[in-house]
PDB file of C-alpha atoms in Angstrom:
ATOM      1  CA  GLN A   1     -11.568  10.060 -27.501  1.00 88.00           C
ATOM      2  CA  VAL A   2      -9.309   8.617 -31.076  1.00 93.00           C
ATOM      3  CA  GLN A   3      -6.513   7.713 -31.263  1.00 95.00           C
ATOM      4  CA  LEU A   4      -4.303   8.015 -35.072  1.00 96.00           C
ATOM      5  CA  VAL A   5      -0.540   6.333 -35.555  1.00 96.00           C
ATOM      6  CA  GLU A   6       0.825   7.306 -39.131  1.00 97.00           C
ATOM      7  CA  SER A   7       3.529   4.822 -41.487  1.00 97.00           C
ATOM      8  CA  GLY A   8       4.702   4.668 -44.529  1.00 97.00           C
ATOM      9  CA  GLY A   9       7.421   7.801 -44.580  1.00 98.00           C
ATOM     10  CA  GLY A  10      10.696   6.869 -45.815  1.00 98.00           C
ATOM     11  CA  LEU A  11      13.756   8.113 -48.258  1.00 98.00           C
ATOM     12  CA  VAL A  12      12.808   8.699 -51.365  1.00 98.00           C
ATOM     13  CA  GLN A  13      14.786   9.978 -54.837  1.00 98.00           C
ATOM     14  CA  ALA A  14      13.106  12.905 -55.688  1.00 98.00           C
ATOM     15  CA  GLY A  15      10.259  12.140 -59.012  1.00 98.00           C
ATOM     16  CA  GLY A  16       9.801   8.908 -56.601  1.00 98.00           C
ATOM     17  CA  SER A  17       6.601   8.599 -55.170  1.00 98.00           C
ATOM     18  CA  LEU A  18       5.016   7.354 -51.125  1.00 98.00           C
ATOM     19  CA  ARG A  19       1.649   5.968 -49.928  1.00 98.00           C
ATOM     20  CA  LEU A  20       1.280   8.076 -46.109  1.00 98.00           C
ATOM     21  CA  SER A  21      -2.123   6.171 -44.128  1.00 98.00           C
ATOM     22  CA  CYS A  22      -3.472   7.383 -41.069  1.00 96.00           C
ATOM     23  CA  ALA A  23      -5.636   4.620 -38.399  1.00 95.00           C
ATOM     24  CA  ALA A  24      -7.874   5.928 -36.542  1.00 93.00           C
ATOM     25  CA  SER A  25      -8.528   3.942 -33.424  1.00 93.00           C
ATOM     26  CA  GLY A  26     -11.466   5.067 -29.780  1.00 91.00           C
ATOM     27  CA  SER A  27     -14.192   6.934 -30.331  1.00 85.00           C
ATOM     28  CA  ILE A  28     -15.055   7.715 -34.182  1.00 81.00           C
ATOM     29  CA  PHE A  29     -18.183   9.755 -34.914  1.00 79.00           C
ATOM     30  CA  SER A  30     -18.614  10.170 -38.775  1.00 80.00           C
ATOM     31  CA  ASN A  31     -18.943  14.012 -38.845  1.00 84.00           C
ATOM     32  CA  ASN A  32     -15.213  14.244 -39.241  1.00 89.00           C
ATOM     33  CA  VAL A  33     -12.449  15.774 -41.544  1.00 94.00           C
ATOM     34  CA  ILE A  34      -8.884  14.472 -41.240  1.00 95.00           C
ATOM     35  CA  ALA A  35      -6.712  16.317 -42.337  1.00 97.00           C
ATOM     36  CA  TRP A  36      -2.480  15.847 -43.631  1.00 98.00           C
ATOM     37  CA  TYR A  37       0.021  18.823 -42.449  1.00 98.00           C
ATOM     38  CA  ARG A  38       3.707  19.036 -42.557  1.00 98.00           C
ATOM     39  CA  GLN A  39       5.599  20.369 -40.910  1.00 98.00           C
ATOM     40  CA  ALA A  40      10.007  21.061 -42.563  1.00 97.00           C
ATOM     41  CA  PRO A  41      12.548  22.385 -39.683  1.00 92.00           C
ATOM     42  CA  GLY A  42      12.758  26.353 -39.022  1.00 94.00           C
ATOM     43  CA  LYS A  43       8.909  26.162 -40.749  1.00 96.00           C
ATOM     44  CA  GLN A  44       4.524  26.337 -39.842  1.00 97.00           C
ATOM     45  CA  ARG A  45       2.898  23.437 -39.398  1.00 97.00           C
ATOM     46  CA  GLU A  46       0.467  23.473 -42.947  1.00 97.00           C
ATOM     47  CA  LEU A  47      -2.421  21.889 -44.063  1.00 98.00           C
ATOM     48  CA  VAL A  48      -1.558  19.525 -46.951  1.00 98.00           C
ATOM     49  CA  ALA A  49      -4.923  17.425 -47.924  1.00 98.00           C
ATOM     50  CA  SER A  50      -8.095  17.178 -46.508  1.00 97.00           C
ATOM     51  CA  ILE A  51     -10.760  14.556 -46.653  1.00 96.00           C
ATOM     52  CA  THR A  52     -14.762  15.337 -45.249  1.00 93.00           C
ATOM     53  CA  SER A  53     -16.978  12.365 -43.710  1.00 88.00           C
ATOM     54  CA  ILE A  54     -18.768  12.890 -47.462  1.00 88.00           C
ATOM     55  CA  GLY A  55     -15.512  12.095 -49.216  1.00 91.00           C
ATOM     56  CA  GLY A  56     -14.598  16.007 -49.733  1.00 95.00           C
ATOM     57  CA  THR A  57     -11.437  16.680 -50.837  1.00 97.00           C
ATOM     58  CA  ALA A  58      -8.988  19.940 -51.011  1.00 98.00           C
ATOM     59  CA  TYR A  59      -5.290  20.293 -51.580  1.00 98.00           C
ATOM     60  CA  ALA A  60      -2.677  22.868 -50.889  1.00 98.00           C
ATOM     61  CA  GLU A  61      -1.499  24.034 -54.350  1.00 98.00           C
ATOM     62  CA  SER A  62       2.216  22.845 -53.613  1.00 97.00           C
ATOM     63  CA  VAL A  63       1.236  19.286 -53.996  1.00 98.00           C
ATOM     64  CA  LYS A  64      -2.084  20.044 -56.605  1.00 98.00           C
ATOM     65  CA  GLY A  65      -1.652  16.756 -59.157  1.00 98.00           C
ATOM     66  CA  ARG A  66       0.855  14.976 -57.256  1.00 98.00           C
ATOM     67  CA  PHE A  67      -1.366  13.786 -54.371  1.00 98.00           C
ATOM     68  CA  THR A  68      -4.690  12.801 -53.786  1.00 98.00           C
ATOM     69  CA  ILE A  69      -6.054  12.023 -50.432  1.00 98.00           C
ATOM     70  CA  SER A  70      -8.017   9.239 -50.024  1.00 96.00           C
ATOM     71  CA  ARG A  71     -10.564   6.875 -47.433  1.00 92.00           C
ATOM     72  CA  ASP A  72     -10.440   4.038 -46.777  1.00 89.00           C
ATOM     73  CA  ARG A  73     -14.042   3.529 -44.441  1.00 81.00           C
ATOM     74  CA  ALA A  74     -14.622  -0.039 -43.238  1.00 84.00           C
ATOM     75  CA  LYS A  75     -10.157  -0.168 -42.004  1.00 84.00           C
ATOM     76  CA  ASN A  76     -10.964   3.593 -40.657  1.00 88.00           C
ATOM     77  CA  THR A  77      -8.204   4.690 -42.796  1.00 94.00           C
ATOM     78  CA  VAL A  78      -6.668   7.950 -44.788  1.00 95.00           C
ATOM     79  CA  ASN A  79      -4.284   7.880 -47.205  1.00 97.00           C
ATOM     80  CA  LEU A  80      -1.788  10.239 -49.130  1.00 98.00           C
ATOM     81  CA  GLN A  81      -0.924   9.070 -52.504  1.00 98.00           C
ATOM     82  CA  MET A  82       2.049  10.936 -53.102  1.00 98.00           C
ATOM     83  CA  ASN A  83       4.111  10.866 -56.027  1.00 98.00           C
ATOM     84  CA  ASN A  84       6.561  12.879 -57.958  1.00 98.00           C
ATOM     85  CA  LEU A  85       7.229  13.690 -54.998  1.00 98.00           C
ATOM     86  CA  LYS A  86      10.544  16.921 -54.778  1.00 98.00           C
ATOM     87  CA  PRO A  87      13.064  17.616 -52.137  1.00 98.00           C
ATOM     88  CA  GLU A  88      10.765  20.130 -51.288  1.00 97.00           C
ATOM     89  CA  ASP A  89       8.211  17.608 -49.798  1.00 98.00           C
ATOM     90  CA  THR A  90      10.442  16.846 -47.217  1.00 98.00           C
ATOM     91  CA  ALA A  91       8.999  17.335 -43.694  1.00 98.00           C
ATOM     92  CA  VAL A  92       7.433  15.051 -40.977  1.00 98.00           C
ATOM     93  CA  TYR A  93       4.033  14.485 -42.147  1.00 98.00           C
ATOM     94  CA  TYR A  94       0.954  14.418 -39.207  1.00 98.00           C
ATOM     95  CA  CYS A  95      -2.344  13.777 -39.094  1.00 97.00           C
ATOM     96  CA  ASN A  96      -5.165  15.653 -38.009  1.00 97.00           C
ATOM     97  CA  TYR A  97      -8.935  14.790 -36.926  1.00 95.00           C
ATOM     98  CA  ARG A  98     -11.583  17.042 -35.793  1.00 94.00           C
ATOM     99  CA  LEU A  99     -14.967  16.495 -35.633  1.00 89.00           C
ATOM    100  CA  THR A 100     -16.269  19.614 -37.434  1.00 79.00           C
ATOM    101  CA  ALA A 101     -19.353  20.839 -35.368  1.00 80.00           C
ATOM    102  CA  LEU A 102     -17.361  20.549 -31.811  1.00 82.00           C
ATOM    103  CA  SER A 103     -13.959  22.446 -31.147  1.00 83.00           C
ATOM    104  CA  TYR A 104     -11.953  18.310 -30.310  1.00 90.00           C
ATOM    105  CA  ASN A 105      -8.914  17.333 -32.202  1.00 93.00           C
ATOM    106  CA  THR A 106      -5.833  15.404 -32.436  1.00 96.00           C
ATOM    107  CA  TRP A 107      -2.931  14.394 -33.387  1.00 97.00           C
ATOM    108  CA  GLY A 108      -0.425  11.348 -34.644  1.00 97.00           C
ATOM    109  CA  GLN A 109       3.072  11.317 -33.530  1.00 97.00           C
ATOM    110  CA  GLY A 110       3.977  12.284 -37.255  1.00 97.00           C
ATOM    111  CA  THR A 111       5.635  10.703 -40.121  1.00 98.00           C
ATOM    112  CA  GLN A 112       8.906  11.177 -41.625  1.00 98.00           C
ATOM    113  CA  VAL A 113       9.793  12.080 -45.359  1.00 98.00           C
ATOM    114  CA  THR A 114      12.730  12.711 -47.342  1.00 98.00           C
ATOM    115  CA  VAL A 115      13.163  13.948 -50.378  1.00 98.00           C
ATOM    116  CA  SER A 116      16.603  13.743 -52.046  1.00 97.00           C
ATOM    117  CA  SER A 117      17.976  15.121 -55.050  1.00 93.00           C
TER     118      SER A 117
END
């Protein structure tokens, strides 16, 4: 089993920056994908960014050029650097761990990001 803990959320003004962190613990396997999702009130959860075990990344069109996802392998941590934040980025952000060869996946508890205009 894998447990995920998100941190780094908060309240910022438009144009500001935040860095979210997802710390993983438990039985970590190398063939995994870590992703950040977000969910705003009344909306479906959407994929924001993902990173594979070999460093491949993908981003939602709405955050390209502003957000960067990265791994710290020594700490089993994935970070999401968010720059030039906009009010529409306001949401609860969730970390997701998925084994690419199996159906197993798990979620963190979420961290709130609020961007004021």
